[in-house]
mmCIF file of C-alpha atoms in Angstrom:
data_model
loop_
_atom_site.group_PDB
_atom_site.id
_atom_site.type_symbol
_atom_site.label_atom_id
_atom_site.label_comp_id
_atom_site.label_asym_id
_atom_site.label_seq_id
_atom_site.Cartn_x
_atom_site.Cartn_y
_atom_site.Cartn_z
ATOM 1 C CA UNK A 1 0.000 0.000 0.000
ATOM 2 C CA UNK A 2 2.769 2.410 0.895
ATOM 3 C CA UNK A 3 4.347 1.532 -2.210
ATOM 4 C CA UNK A 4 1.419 2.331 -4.042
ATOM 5 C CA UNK A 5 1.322 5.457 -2.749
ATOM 6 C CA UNK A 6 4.415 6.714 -3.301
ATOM 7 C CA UNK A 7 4.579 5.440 -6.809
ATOM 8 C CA UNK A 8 1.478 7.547 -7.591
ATOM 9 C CA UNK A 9 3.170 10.598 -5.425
ATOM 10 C CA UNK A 10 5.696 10.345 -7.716
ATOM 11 C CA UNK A 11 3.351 10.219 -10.843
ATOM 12 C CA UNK A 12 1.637 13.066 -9.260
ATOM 13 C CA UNK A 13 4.755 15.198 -8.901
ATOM 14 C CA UNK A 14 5.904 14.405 -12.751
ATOM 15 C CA UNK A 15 2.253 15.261 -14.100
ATOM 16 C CA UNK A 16 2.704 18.587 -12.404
ATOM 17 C CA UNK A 17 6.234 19.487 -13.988
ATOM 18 C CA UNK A 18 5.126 17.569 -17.130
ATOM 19 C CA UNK A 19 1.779 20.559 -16.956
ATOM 20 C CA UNK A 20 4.431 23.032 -15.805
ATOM 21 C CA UNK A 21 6.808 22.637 -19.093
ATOM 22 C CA UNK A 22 3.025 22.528 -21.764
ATOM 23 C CA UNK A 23 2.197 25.835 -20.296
ATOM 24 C CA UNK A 24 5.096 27.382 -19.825
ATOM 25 C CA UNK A 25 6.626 26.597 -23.477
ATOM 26 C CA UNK A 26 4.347 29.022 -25.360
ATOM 27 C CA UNK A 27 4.511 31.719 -23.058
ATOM 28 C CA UNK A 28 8.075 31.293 -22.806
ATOM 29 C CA UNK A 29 8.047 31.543 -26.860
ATOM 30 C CA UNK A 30 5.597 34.443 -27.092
ATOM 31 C CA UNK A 31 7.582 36.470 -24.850
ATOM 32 C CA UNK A 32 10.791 35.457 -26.089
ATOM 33 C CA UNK A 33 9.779 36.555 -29.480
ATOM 34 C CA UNK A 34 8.745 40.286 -28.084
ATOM 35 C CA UNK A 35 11.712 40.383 -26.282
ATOM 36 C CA UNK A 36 14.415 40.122 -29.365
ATOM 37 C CA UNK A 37 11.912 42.236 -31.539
ATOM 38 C CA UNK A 38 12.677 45.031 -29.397
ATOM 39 C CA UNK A 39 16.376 43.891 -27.832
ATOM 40 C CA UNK A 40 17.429 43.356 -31.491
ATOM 41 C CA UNK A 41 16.443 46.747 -33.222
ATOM 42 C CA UNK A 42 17.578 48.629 -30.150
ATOM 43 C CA UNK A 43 21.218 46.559 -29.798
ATOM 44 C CA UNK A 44 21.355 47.985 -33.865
ATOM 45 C CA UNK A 45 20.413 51.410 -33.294
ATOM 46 C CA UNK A 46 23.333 51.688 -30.160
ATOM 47 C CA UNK A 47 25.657 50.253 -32.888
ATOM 48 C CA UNK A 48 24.399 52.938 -35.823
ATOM 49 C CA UNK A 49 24.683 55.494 -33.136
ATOM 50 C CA UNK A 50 28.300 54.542 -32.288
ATOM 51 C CA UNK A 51 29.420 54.228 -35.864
ATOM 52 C CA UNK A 52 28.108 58.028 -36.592
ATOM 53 C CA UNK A 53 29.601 59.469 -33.798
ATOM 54 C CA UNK A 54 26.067 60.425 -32.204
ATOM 55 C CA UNK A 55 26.805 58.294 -29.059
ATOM 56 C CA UNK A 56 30.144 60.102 -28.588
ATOM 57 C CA UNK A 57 28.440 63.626 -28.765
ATOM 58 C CA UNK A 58 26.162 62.499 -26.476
ATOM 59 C CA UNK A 59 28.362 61.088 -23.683
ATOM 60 C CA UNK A 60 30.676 64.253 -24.423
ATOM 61 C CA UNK A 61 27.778 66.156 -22.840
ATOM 62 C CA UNK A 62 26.381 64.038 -20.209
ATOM 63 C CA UNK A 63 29.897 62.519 -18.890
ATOM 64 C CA UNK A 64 30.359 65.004 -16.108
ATOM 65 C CA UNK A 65 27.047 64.179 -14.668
ATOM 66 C CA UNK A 66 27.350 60.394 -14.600
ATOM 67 C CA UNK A 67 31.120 60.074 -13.695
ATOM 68 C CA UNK A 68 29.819 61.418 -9.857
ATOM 69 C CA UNK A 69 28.870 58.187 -9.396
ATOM 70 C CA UNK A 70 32.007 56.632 -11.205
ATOM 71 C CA UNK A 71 30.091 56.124 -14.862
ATOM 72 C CA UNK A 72 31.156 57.180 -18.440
ATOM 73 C CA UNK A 73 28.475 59.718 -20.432
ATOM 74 C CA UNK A 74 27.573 56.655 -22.352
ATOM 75 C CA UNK A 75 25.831 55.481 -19.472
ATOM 76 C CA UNK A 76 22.765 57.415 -19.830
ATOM 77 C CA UNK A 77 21.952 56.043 -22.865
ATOM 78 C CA UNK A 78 22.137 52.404 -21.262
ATOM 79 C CA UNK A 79 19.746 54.050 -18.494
ATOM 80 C CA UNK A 80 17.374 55.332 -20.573
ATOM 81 C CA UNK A 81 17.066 52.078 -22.582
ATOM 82 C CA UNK A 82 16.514 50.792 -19.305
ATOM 83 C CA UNK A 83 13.499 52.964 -18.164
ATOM 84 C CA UNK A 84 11.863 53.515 -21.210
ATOM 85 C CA UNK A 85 11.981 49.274 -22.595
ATOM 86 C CA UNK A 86 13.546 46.719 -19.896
ATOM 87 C CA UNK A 87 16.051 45.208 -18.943
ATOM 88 C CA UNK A 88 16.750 42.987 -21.974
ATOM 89 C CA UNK A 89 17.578 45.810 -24.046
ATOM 90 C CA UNK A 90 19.554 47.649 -21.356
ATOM 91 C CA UNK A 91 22.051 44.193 -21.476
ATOM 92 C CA UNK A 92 22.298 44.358 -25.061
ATOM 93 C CA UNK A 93 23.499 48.180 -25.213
ATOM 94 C CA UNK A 94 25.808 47.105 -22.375
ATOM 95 C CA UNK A 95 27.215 44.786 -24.169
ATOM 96 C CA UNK A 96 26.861 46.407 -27.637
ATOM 97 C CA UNK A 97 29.124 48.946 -26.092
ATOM 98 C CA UNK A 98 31.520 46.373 -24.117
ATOM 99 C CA UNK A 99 31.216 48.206 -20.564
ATOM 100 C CA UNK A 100 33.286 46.388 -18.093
ATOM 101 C CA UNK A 101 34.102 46.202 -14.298
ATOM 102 C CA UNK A 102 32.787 48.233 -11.847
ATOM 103 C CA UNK A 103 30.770 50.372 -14.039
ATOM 104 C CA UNK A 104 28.705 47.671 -15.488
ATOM 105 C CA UNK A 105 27.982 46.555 -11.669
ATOM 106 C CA UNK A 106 26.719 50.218 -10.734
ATOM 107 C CA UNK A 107 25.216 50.662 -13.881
ATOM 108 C CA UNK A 108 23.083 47.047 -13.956
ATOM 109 C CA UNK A 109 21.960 47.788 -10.112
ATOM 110 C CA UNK A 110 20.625 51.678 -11.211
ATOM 111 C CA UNK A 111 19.095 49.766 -14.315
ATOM 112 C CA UNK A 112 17.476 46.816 -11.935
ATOM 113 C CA UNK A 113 15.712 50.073 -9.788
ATOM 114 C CA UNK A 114 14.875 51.871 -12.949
ATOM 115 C CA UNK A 115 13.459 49.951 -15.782
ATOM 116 C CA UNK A 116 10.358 48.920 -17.808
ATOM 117 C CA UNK A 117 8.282 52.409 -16.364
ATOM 118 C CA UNK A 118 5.506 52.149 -19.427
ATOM 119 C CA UNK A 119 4.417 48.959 -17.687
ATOM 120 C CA UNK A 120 5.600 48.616 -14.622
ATOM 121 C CA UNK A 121 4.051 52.041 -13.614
ATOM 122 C CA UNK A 122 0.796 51.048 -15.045
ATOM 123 C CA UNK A 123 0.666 48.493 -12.284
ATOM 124 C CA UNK A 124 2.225 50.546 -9.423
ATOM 125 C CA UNK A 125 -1.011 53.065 -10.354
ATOM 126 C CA UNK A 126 -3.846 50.514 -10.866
ATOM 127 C CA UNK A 127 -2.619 48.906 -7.343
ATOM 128 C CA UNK A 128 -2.907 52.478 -5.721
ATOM 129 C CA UNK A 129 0.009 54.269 -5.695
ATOM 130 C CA UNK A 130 0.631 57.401 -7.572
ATOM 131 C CA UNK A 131 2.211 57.264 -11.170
ATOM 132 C CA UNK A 132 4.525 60.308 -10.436
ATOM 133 C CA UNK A 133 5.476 59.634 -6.967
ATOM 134 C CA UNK A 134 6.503 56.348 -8.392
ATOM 135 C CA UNK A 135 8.484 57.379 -11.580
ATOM 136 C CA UNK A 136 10.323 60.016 -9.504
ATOM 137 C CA UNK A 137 11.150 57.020 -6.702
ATOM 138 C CA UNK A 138 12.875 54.901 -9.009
ATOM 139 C CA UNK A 139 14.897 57.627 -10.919
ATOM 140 C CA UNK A 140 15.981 59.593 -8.002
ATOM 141 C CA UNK A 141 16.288 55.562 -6.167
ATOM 142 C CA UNK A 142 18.238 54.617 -8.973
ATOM 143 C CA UNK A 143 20.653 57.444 -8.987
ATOM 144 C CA UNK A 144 21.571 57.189 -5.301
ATOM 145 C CA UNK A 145 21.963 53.473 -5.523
ATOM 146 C CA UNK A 146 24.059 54.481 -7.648
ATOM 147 C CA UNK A 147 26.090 57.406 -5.423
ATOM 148 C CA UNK A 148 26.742 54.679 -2.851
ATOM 149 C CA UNK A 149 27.640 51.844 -4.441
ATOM 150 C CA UNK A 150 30.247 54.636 -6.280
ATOM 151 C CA UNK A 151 31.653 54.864 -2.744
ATOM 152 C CA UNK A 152 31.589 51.151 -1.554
ATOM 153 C CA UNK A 153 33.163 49.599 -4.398
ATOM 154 C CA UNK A 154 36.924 49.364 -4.939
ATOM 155 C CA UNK A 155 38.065 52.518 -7.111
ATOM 156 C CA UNK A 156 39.044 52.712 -10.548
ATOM 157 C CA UNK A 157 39.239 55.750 -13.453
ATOM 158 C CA UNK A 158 35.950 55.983 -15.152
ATOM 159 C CA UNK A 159 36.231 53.663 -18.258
ATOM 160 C CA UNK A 160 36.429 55.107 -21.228
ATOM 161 C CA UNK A 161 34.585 52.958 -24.107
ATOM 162 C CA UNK A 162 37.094 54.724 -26.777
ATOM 163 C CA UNK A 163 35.527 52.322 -29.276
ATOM 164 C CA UNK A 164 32.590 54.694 -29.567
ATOM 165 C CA UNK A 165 34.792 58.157 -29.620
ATOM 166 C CA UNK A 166 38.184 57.014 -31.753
ATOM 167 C CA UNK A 167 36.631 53.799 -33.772
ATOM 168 C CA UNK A 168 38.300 53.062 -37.400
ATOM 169 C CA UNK A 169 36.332 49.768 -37.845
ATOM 170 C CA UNK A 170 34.663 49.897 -40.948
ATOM 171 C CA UNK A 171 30.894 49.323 -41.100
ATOM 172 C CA UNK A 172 30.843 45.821 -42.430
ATOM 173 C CA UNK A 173 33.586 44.920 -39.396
ATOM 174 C CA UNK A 174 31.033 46.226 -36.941
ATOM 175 C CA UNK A 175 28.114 44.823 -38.682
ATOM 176 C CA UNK A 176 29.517 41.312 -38.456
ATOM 177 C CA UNK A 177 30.790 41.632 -34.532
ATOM 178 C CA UNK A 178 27.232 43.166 -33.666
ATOM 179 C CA UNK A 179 25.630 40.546 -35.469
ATOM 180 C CA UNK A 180 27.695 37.654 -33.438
ATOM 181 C CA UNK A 181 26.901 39.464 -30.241
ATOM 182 C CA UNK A 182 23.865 39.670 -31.002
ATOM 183 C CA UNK A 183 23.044 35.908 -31.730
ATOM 184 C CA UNK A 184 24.474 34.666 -28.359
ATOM 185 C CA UNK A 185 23.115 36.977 -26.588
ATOM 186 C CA UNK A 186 19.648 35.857 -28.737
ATOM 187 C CA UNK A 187 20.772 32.372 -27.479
ATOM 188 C CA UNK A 188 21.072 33.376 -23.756
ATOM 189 C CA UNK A 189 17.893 34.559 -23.485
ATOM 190 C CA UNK A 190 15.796 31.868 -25.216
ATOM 191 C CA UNK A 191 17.168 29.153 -22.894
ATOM 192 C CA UNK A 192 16.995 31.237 -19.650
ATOM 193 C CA UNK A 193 13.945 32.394 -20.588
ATOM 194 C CA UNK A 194 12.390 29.000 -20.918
ATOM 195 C CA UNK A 195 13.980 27.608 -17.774
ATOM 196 C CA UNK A 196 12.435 30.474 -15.891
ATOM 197 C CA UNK A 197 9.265 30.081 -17.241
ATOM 198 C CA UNK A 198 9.257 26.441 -16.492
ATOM 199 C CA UNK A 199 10.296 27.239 -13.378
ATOM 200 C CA UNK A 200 8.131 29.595 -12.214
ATOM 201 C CA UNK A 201 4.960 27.621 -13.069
ATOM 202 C CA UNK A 202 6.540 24.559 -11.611
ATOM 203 C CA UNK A 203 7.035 27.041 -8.037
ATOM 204 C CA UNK A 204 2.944 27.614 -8.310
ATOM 205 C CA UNK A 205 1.572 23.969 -9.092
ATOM 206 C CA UNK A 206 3.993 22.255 -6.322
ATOM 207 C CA UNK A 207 2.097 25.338 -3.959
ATOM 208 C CA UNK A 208 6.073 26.323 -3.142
ATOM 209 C CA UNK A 209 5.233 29.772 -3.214
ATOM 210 C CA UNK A 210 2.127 29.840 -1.070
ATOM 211 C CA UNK A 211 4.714 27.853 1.752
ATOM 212 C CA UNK A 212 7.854 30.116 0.657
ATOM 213 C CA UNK A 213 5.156 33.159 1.370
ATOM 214 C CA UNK A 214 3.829 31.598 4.786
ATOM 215 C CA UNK A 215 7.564 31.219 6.042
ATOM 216 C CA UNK A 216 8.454 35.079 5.221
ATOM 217 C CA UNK A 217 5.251 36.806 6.800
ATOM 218 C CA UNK A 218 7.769 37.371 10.293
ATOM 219 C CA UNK A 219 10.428 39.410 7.916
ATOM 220 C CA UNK A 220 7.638 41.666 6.709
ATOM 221 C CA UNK A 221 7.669 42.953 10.165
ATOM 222 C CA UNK A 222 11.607 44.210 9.359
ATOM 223 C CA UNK A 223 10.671 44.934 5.913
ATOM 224 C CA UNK A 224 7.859 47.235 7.639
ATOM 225 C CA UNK A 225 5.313 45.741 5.401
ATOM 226 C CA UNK A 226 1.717 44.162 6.284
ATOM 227 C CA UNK A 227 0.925 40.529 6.454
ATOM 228 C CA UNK A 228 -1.384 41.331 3.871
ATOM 229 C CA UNK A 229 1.387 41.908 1.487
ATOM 230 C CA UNK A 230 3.582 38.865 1.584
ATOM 231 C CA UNK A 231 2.179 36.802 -1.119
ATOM 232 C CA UNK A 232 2.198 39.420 -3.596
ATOM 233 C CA UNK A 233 5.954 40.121 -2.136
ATOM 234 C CA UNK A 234 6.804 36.589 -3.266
ATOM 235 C CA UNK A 235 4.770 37.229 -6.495
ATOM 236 C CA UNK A 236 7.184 40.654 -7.670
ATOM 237 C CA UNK A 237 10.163 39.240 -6.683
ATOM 238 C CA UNK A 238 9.861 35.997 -8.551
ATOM 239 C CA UNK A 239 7.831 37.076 -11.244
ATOM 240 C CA UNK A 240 8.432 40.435 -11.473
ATOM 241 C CA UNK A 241 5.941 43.727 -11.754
ATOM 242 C CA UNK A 242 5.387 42.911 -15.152
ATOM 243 C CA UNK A 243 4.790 39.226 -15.267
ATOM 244 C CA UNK A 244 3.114 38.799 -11.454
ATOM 245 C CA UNK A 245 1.040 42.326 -12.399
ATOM 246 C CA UNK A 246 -2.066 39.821 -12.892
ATOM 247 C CA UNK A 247 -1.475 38.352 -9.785
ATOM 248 C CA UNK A 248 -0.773 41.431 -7.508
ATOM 249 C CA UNK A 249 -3.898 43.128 -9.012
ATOM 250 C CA UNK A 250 -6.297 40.454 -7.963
ATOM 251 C CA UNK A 251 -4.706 40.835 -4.309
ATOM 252 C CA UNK A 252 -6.144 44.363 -4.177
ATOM 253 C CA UNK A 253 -9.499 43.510 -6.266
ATOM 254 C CA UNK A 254 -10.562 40.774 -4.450
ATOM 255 C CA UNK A 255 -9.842 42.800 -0.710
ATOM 256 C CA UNK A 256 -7.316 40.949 0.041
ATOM 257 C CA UNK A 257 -4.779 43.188 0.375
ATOM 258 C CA UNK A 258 -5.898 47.219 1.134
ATOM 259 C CA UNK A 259 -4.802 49.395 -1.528
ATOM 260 C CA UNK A 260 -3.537 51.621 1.395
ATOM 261 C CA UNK A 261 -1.121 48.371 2.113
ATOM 262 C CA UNK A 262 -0.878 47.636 -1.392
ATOM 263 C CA UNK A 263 1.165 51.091 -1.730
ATOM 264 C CA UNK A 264 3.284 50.722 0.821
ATOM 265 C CA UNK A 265 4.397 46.768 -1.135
ATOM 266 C CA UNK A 266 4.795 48.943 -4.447
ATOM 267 C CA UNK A 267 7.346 51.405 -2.393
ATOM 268 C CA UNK A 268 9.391 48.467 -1.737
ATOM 269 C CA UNK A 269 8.746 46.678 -5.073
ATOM 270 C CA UNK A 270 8.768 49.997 -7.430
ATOM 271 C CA UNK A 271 13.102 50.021 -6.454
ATOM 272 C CA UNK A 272 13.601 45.896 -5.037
ATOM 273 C CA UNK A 273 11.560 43.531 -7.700
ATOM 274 C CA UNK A 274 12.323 40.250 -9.557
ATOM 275 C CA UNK A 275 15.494 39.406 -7.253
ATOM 276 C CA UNK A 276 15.006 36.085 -9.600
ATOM 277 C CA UNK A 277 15.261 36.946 -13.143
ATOM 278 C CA UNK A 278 16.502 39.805 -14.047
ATOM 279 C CA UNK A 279 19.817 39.420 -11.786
ATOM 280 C CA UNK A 280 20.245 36.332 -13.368
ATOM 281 C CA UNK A 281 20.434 37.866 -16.731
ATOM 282 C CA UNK A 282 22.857 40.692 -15.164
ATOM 283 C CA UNK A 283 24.874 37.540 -13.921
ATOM 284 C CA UNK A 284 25.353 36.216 -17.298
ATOM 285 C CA UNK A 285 27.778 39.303 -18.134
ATOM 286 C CA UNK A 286 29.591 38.904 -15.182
ATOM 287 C CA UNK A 287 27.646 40.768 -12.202
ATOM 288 C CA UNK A 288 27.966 39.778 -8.952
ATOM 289 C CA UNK A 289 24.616 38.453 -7.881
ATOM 290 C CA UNK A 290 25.452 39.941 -4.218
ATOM 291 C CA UNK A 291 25.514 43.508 -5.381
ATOM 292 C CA UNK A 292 22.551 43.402 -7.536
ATOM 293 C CA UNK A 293 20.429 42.086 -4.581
ATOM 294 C CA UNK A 294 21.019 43.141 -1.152
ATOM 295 C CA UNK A 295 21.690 47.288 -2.178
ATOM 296 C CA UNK A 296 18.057 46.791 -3.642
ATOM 297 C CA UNK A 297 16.378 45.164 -0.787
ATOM 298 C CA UNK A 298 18.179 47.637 1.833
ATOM 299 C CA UNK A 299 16.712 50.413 -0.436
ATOM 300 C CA UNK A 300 13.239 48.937 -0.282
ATOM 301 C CA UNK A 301 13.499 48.936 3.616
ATOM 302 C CA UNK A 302 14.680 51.926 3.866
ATOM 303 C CA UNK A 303 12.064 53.846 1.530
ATOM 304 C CA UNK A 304 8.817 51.498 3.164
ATOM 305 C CA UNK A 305 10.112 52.814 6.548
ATOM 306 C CA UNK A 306 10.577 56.492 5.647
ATOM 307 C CA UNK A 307 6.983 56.172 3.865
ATOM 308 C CA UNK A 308 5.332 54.499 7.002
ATOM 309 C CA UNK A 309 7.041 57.981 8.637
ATOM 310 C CA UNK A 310 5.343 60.300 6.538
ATOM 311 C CA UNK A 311 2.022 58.699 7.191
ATOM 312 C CA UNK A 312 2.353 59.251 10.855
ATOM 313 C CA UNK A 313 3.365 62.469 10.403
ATOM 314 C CA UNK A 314 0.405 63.279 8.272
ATOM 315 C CA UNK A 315 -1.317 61.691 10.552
ATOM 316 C CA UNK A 316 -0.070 63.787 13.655
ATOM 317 C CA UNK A 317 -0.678 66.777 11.370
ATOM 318 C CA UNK A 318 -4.151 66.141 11.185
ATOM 319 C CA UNK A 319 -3.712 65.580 7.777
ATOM 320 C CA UNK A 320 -5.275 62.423 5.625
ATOM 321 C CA UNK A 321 -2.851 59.946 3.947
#
């Protein structure tokens, strides 16, 4: 009888990954698809803009702002590739323009806190938070992220990327290295996106993240967060904002999270989100997973706790939150 039972245990766990890999193949080949018809474009237009001598003009200007925080003019374009598509793009404009060392570290954290605001926002809004409290959070978030890891991290002269201000290469030189760049990095993010696809709905049929969620509700205490919160917690930082949007909506819709709680989670989650994925694909480059997590989650803390003080202060004010 035992026997019995554990065979059909075991059946019962491989129908569930067998369910988790049918559905998550065609989403993970849908959104693969998007992904590279905007990474690939973009990744062309940074290499266009670097043959032309546009990029070069541009960091001329902007260099003196970014190297404060120990980053090369050329770093705002990688930024606002960032905030304006996602974090996809932002890697292949990194690596279009072969940043290395501890630039690419600050610059992948700032791009991790600011990133994907056309959709991301959307859901930080329809949860019930406001859209420019939460675009200004992540910029200004970003930028002192930024500032400090500037100051923590072993010093170096800002890198110059003298490919994009001196290059010779002819255009069909360029072409040919952007187009092998290109192609692994296509290659990259088909098979991680798969596995994390697979993963994540293999997380949700096994219940994992229900238990994983039950097992953090003490930390939201520290993280100064309700108990209300912690599933949807779980949800944006294995998920993300974008993919776990569904998810964290229905939370608020269905009352079971306020959407007075539900914007204290998106202070936290508009600057520490998707601790999963998108490091990961930072990691692939050669970021330290360390640096890419903890500054975020200390920044989350921080802001949910210096929110939670400007409620009580309205509060004592006489004022209404």
């Amino acid at each position: 009888m035992q026997v019995n039972k554990s065979y059909q245990t075991r059946q019962s766990g491989k129908d569930k990954i067998k369910e988790a890999v049918r559905i998550a193949l065609p989403k993970a080949y849908s959104t693969t698809k998007w992904l590279l018809s905007i990474m690939i474009p973009v990744s062309f237009g940074v290499m266009i803009l670097n043959y032309t001598g546009v990029l070069a003009l541009i960091s001329f200007y902007l260099a003196p702002a970014f190297e404060l925080i120990g980053l090369p003019g050329e770093s705002a374009f990688v930024l606002l590739t960032s905030i304006f598509t996602n974090i996809y793009t932002a890697i292949a404009v990194i690596t279009s323009l072969e940043m290395q060392g501890r630039v690419v570290t600050i610059l992948a954290v700032m791009c991790l806190v600011a990133h994907g605001f056309v959709i991301e926002t959307a859901v930080l809004k329809k949860t019930g938070s406001s859209m420019l409290r939460m675009i200004l959070l992540r910029v200004l978030g970003s930028f002192a992220i930024g500032a400090v890891l500037n100051w923590l991290l072993p010093s170096e002269s800002v890198q110059q990327i003298s490919s994009i201000a001196t290059s010779k290469e002819s255009f069909s030189i360029m072409f040919l290295d952007w187009a092998q760049s290109s192609l692994l990095l296509s290659i990259k993010v088909i098979v991680l996106i798969t596995l994390l696809m697979i993963f994540q709905k293999i997380l949700e049929l096994f219940g994992i993240i229900k238990w994983i969620s039950k097992f953090l509700k003490p930390l939201q205490v520290v993280m100064g967060l309700p108990e209300s919160t912690s599933f949807s917690w779980i949800v944006a930082n294995t998920l993300g904002l974008a993919y776990g949007a569904a998810i964290i909506m229905e939370q608020v819709e269905e009352g079971k999270m306020s959407k007075e709680d539900a914007d204290l989670l998106n202070h936290h989650i508009a600057v520490s989100h998707s601790q999963l994925e998108d490091p990961l694909l930072f990691a692939a480059i050669g970021v330290p997973l360390v640096w890419m997590i903890i500054p975020r989650l200390i920044l989350g803390i921080v802001v949910v706790w210096i929110c939670r003080l400007e409620r009580y202060l309205k509060l004592v004010f006489g004022k209404k939150c």
